[in-house]
PDB file of C-alpha atoms in Angstrom:
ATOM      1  CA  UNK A 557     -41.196 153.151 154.367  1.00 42.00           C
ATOM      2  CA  UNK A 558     -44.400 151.173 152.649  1.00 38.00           C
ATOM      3  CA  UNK A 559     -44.634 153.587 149.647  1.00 47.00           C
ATOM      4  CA  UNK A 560     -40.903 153.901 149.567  1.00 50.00           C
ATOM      5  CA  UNK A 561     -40.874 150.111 149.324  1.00 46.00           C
ATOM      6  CA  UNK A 562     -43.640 150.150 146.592  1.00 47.00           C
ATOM      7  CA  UNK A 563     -42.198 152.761 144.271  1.00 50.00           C
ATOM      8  CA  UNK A 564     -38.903 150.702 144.370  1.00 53.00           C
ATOM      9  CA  UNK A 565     -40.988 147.402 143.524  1.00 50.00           C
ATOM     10  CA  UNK A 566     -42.957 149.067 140.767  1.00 49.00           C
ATOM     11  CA  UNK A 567     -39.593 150.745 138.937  1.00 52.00           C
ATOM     12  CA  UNK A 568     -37.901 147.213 139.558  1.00 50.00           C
ATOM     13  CA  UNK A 569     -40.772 145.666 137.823  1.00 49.00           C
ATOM     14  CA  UNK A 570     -41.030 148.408 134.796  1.00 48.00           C
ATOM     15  CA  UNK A 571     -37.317 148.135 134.154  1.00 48.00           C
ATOM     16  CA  UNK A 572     -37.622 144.150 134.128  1.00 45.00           C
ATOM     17  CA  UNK A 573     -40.457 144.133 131.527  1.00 45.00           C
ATOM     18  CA  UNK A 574     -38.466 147.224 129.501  1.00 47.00           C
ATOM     19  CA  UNK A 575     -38.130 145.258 126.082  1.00 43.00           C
ATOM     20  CA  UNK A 576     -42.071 144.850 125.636  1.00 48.00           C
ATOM     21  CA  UNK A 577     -43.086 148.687 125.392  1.00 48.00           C
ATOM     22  CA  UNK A 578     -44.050 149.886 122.111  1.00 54.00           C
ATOM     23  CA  UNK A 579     -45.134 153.853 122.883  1.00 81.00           C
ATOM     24  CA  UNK A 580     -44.201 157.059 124.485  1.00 92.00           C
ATOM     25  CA  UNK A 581     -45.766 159.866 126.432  1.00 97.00           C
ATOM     26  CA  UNK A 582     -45.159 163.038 127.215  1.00 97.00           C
ATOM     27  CA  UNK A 583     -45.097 165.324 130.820  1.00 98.00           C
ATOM     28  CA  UNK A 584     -45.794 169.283 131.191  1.00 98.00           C
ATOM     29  CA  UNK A 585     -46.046 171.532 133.733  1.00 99.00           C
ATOM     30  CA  UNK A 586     -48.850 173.540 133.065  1.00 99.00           C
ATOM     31  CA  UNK A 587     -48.566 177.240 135.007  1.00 98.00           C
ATOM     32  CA  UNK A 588     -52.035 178.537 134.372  1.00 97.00           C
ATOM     33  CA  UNK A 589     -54.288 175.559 135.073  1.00 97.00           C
ATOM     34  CA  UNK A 590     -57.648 175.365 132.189  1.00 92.00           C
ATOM     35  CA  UNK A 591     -57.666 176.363 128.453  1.00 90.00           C
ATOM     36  CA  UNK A 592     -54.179 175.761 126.140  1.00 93.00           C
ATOM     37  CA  UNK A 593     -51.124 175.081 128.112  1.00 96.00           C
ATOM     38  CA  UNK A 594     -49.191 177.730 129.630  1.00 98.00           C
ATOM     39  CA  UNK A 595     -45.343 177.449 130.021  1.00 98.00           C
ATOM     40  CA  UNK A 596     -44.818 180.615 132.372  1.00 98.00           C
ATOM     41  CA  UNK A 597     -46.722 182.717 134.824  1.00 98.00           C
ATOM     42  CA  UNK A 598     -46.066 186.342 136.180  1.00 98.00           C
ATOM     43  CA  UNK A 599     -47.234 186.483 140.131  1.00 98.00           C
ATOM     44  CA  UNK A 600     -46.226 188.752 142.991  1.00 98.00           C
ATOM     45  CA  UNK A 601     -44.737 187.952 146.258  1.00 98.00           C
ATOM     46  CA  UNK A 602     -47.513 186.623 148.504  1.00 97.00           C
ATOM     47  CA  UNK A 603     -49.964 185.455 146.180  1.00 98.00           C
ATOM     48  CA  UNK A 604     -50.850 181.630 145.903  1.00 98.00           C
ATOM     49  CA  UNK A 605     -51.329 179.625 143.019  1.00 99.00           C
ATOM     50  CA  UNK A 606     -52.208 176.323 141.076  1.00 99.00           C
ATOM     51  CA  UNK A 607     -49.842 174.428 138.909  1.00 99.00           C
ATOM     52  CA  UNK A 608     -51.074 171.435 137.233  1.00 99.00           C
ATOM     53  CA  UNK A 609     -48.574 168.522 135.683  1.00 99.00           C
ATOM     54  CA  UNK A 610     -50.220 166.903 132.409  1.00 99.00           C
ATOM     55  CA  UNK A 611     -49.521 163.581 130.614  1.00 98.00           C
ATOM     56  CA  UNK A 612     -50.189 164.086 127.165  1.00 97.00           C
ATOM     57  CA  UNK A 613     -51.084 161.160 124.054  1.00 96.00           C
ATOM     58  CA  UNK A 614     -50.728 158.124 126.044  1.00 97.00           C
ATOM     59  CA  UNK A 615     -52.355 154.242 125.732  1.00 96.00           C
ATOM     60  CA  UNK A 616     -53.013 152.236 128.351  1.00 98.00           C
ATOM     61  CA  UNK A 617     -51.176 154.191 131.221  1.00 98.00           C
ATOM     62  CA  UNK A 618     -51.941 152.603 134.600  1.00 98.00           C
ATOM     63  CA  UNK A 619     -49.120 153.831 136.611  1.00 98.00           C
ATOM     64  CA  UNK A 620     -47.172 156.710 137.082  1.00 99.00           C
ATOM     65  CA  UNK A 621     -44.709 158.819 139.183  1.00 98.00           C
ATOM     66  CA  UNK A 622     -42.797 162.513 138.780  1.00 99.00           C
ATOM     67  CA  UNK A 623     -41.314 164.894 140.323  1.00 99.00           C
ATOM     68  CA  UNK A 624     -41.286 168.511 141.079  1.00 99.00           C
ATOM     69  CA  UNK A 625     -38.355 170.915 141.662  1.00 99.00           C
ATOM     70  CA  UNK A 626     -37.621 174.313 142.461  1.00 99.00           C
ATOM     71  CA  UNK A 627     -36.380 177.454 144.332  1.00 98.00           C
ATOM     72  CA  UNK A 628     -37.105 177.227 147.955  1.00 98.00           C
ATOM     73  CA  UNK A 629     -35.923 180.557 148.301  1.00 98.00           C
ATOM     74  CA  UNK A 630     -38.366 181.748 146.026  1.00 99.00           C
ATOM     75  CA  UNK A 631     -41.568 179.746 146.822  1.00 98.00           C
ATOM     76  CA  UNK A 632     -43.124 176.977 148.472  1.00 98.00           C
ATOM     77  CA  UNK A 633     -45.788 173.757 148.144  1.00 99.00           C
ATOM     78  CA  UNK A 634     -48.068 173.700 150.075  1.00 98.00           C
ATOM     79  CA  UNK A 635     -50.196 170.973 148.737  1.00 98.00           C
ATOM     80  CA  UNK A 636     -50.635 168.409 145.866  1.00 98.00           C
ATOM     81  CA  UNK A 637     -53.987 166.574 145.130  1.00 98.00           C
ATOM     82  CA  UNK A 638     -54.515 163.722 142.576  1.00 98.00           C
ATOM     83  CA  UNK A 639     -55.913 164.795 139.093  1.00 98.00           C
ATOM     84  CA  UNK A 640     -58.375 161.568 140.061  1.00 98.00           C
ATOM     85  CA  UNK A 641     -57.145 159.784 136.785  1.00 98.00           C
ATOM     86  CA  UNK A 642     -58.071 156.302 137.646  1.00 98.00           C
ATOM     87  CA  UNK A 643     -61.033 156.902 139.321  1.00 97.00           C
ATOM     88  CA  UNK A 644     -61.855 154.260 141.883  1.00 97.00           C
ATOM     89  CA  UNK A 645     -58.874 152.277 140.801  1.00 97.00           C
ATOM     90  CA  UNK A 646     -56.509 154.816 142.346  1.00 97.00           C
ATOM     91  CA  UNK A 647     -54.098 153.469 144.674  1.00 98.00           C
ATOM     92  CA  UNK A 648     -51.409 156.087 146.197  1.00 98.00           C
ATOM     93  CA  UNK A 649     -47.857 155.912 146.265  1.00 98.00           C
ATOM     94  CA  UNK A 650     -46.250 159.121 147.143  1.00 98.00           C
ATOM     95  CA  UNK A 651     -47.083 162.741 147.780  1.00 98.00           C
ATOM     96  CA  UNK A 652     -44.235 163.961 149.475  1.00 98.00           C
ATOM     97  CA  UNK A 653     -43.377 167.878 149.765  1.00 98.00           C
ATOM     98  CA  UNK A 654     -40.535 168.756 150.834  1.00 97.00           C
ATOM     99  CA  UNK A 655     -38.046 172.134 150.902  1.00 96.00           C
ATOM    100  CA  UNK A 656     -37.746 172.572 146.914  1.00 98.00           C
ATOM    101  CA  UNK A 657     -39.292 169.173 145.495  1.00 98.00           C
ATOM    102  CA  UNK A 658     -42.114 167.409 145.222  1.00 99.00           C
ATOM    103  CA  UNK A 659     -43.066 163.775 144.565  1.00 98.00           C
ATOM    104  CA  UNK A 660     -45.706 162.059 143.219  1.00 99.00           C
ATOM    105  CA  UNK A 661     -46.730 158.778 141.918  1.00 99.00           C
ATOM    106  CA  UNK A 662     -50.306 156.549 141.821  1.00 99.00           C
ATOM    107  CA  UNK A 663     -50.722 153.145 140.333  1.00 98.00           C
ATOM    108  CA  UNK A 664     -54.309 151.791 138.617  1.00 98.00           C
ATOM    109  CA  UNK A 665     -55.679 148.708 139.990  1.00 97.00           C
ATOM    110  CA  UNK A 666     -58.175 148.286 137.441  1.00 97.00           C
ATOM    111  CA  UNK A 667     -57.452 145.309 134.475  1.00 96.00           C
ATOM    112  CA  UNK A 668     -57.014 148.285 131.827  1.00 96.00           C
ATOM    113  CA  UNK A 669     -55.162 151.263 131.898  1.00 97.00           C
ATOM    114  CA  UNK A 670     -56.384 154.683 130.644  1.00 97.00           C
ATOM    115  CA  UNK A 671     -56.166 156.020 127.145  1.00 97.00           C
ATOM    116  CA  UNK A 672     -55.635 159.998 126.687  1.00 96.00           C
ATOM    117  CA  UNK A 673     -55.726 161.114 123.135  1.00 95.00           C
ATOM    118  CA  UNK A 674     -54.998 164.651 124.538  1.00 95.00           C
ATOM    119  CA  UNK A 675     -54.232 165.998 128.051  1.00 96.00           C
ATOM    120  CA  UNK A 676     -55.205 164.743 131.541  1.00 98.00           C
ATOM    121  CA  UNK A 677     -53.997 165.897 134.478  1.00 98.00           C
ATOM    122  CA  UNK A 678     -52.028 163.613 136.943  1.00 99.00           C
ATOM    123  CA  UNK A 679     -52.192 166.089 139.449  1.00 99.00           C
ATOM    124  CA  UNK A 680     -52.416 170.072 140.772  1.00 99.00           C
ATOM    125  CA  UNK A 681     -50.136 171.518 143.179  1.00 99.00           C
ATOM    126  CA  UNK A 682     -50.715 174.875 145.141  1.00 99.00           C
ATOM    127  CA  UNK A 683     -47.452 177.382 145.518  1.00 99.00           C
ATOM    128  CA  UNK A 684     -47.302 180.490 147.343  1.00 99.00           C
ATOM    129  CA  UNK A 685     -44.336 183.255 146.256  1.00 99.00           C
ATOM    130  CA  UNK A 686     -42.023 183.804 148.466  1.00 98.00           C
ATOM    131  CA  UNK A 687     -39.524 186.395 147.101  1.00 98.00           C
ATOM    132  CA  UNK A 688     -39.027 188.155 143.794  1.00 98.00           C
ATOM    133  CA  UNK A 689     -37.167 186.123 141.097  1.00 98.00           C
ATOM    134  CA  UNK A 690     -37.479 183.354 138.222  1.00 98.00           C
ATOM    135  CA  UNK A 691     -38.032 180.027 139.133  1.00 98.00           C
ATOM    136  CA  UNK A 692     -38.042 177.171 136.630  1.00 98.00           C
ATOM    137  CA  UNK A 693     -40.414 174.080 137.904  1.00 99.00           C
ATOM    138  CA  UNK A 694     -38.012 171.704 136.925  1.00 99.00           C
ATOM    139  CA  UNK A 695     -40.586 168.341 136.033  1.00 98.00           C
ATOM    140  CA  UNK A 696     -37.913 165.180 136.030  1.00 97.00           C
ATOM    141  CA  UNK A 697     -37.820 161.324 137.846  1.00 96.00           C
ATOM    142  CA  UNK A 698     -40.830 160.513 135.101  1.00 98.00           C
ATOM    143  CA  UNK A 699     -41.658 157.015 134.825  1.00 98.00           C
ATOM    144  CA  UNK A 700     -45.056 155.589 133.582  1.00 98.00           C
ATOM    145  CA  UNK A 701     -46.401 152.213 133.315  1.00 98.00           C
ATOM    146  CA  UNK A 702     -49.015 150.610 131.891  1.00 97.00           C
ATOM    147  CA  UNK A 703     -52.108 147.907 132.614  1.00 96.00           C
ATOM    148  CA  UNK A 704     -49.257 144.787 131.918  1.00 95.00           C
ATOM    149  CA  UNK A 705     -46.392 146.045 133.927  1.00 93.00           C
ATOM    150  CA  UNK A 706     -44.449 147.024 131.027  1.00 95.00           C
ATOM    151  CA  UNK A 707     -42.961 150.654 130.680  1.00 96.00           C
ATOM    152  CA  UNK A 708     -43.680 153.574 128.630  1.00 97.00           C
ATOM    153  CA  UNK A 709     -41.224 156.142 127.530  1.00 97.00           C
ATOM    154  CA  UNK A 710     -41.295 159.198 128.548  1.00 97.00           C
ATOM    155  CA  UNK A 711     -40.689 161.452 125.258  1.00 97.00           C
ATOM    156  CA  UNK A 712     -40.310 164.632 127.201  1.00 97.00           C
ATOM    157  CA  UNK A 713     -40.430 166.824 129.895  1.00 98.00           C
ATOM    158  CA  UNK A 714     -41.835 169.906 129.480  1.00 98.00           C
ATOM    159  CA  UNK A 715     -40.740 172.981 132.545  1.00 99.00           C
ATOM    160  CA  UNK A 716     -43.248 175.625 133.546  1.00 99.00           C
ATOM    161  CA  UNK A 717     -41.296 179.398 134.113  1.00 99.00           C
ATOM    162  CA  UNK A 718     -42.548 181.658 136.757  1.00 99.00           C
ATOM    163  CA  UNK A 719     -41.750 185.214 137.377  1.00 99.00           C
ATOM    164  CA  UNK A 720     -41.728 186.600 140.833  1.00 98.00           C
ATOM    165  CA  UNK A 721     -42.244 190.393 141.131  1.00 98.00           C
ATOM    166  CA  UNK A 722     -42.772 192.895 144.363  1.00 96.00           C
ATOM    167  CA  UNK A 723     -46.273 194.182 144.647  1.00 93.00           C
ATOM    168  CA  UNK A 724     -46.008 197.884 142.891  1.00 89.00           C
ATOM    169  CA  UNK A 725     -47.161 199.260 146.212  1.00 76.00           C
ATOM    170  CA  UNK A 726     -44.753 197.610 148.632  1.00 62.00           C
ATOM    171  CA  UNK A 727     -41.933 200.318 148.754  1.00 54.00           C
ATOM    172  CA  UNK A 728     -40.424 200.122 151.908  1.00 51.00           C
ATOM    173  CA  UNK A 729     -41.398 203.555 153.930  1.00 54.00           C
ATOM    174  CA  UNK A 730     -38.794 206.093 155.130  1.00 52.00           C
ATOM    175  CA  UNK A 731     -38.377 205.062 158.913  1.00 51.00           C
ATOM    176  CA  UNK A 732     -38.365 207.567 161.663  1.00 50.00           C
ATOM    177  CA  UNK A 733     -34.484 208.073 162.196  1.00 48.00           C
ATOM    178  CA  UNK A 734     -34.555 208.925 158.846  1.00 47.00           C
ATOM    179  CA  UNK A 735     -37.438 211.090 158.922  1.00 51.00           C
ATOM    180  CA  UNK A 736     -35.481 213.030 162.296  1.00 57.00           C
ATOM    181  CA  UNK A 737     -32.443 213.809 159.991  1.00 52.00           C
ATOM    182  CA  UNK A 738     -33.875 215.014 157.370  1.00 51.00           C
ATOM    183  CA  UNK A 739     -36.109 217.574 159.481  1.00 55.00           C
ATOM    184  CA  UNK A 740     -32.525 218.101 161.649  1.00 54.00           C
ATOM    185  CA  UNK A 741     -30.948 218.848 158.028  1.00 57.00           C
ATOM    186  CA  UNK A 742     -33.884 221.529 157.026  1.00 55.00           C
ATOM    187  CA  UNK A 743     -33.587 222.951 160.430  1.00 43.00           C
ATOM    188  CA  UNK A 744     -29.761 223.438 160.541  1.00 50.00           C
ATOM    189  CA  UNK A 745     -30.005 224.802 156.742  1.00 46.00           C
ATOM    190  CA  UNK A 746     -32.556 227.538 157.959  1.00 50.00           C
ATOM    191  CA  UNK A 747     -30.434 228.218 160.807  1.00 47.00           C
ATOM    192  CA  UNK A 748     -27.719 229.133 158.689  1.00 49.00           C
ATOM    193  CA  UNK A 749     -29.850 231.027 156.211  1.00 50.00           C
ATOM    194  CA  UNK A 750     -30.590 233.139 159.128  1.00 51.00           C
ATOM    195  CA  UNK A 751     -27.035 233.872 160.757  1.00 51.00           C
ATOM    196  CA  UNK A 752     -26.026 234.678 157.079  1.00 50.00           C
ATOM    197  CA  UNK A 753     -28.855 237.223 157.037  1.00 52.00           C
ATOM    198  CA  UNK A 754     -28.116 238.826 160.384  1.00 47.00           C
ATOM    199  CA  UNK A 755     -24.422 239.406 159.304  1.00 45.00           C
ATOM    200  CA  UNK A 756     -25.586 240.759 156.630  1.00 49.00           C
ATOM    201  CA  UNK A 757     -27.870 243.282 157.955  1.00 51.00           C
ATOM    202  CA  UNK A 758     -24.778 244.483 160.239  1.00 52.00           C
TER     203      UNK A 758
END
């Protein structure tokens, strides 16, 4: 109920002080975390991974807050930890996971925001698959803030793909019943085989 009460506080606040921003950011959901950013990511069912979400060319940012969606029939979060952008100054408001989503949102209470020319991550988020399929990460609910309350648009949004796929191993094996009827099949066919013979031989 606290952070709940402080996100709503902080939007009410940005959305008051709307006609003083002058600059934009944008988000991205980064699949493979390190190097150039990577829209998509093949995995199998079963194996865990890292997705990070960036902000990218911002000024002054000091607050923040996303969130994360996706096929809960296809995988699940498991956790989320804080790209540590402020530092010291870090004060958390939500990290909620839940079936399909999942929030998150820190403030800076330092007197300046932070300035990233390029990339920093806001934070990383560890999946495991579930079942074979695509699933979009669907990054939306952006709002950032910076160091004098005022808001700062959010230029886009950028999804991360992923593409689910069974191990190549894990083909289901033939069970037993199966396994009876086919011997019962080879038997009765040899049976036959044999009466056919017999007449034959008459």
């Amino acid at each position: 109920m606290i952070r709940q009460a402080w996100i709503g506080m902080w939007a009410a606040a940005l959305l008051l002080a709307g006609s003083g921003h002058v600059q934009g950011a944008t988000l991205a959901v980064d699949m493979v975390p390190g190097g150039a950013l990577d829209a998509s990511l093949g995995v199998e069912t079963g194996d865990g991974f890292d997705v990070d979400v960036l902000v990218q060319d911002v000024l002054d940012l000091a607050a923040f807050q996303f969130d994360l969606t996706f096929d809960a029939a296809l995988l699940t979060a498991t956790s989320v930890t804080s790209g540590d952008i402020f530092g010291l100054d870090t004060f958390p408001i939500d990290d909620s996971i839940g079936a399909g989503a999942v929030s998150f949102a820190e403030i800076s209470l330092g007197a300046f925001g932070v300035d990233v020319p390029g990339s920093a991550l806001l934070a990383r988020i560890h999946f495991t698959a579930l079942a074979a399929g695509v699933a979009v990460l669907d990054l939306g609910g952006s709002i950032l803030g910076d160091s004098l309350g005022g808001p700062i648009d959010v230029l886009g949004e950028a999804d991360g793909s992923l593409t689910i796929r069974q191990p190549p191993g894990n083909v289901p094996e033939p069970s037993v019943a199966l396994l009876s009827l086919l011997a019962a099949c080879g038997l009765g066919f040899r049976s036959r085989r044999g009466r056919r013979g017999a007449v034959a031989s008459r």
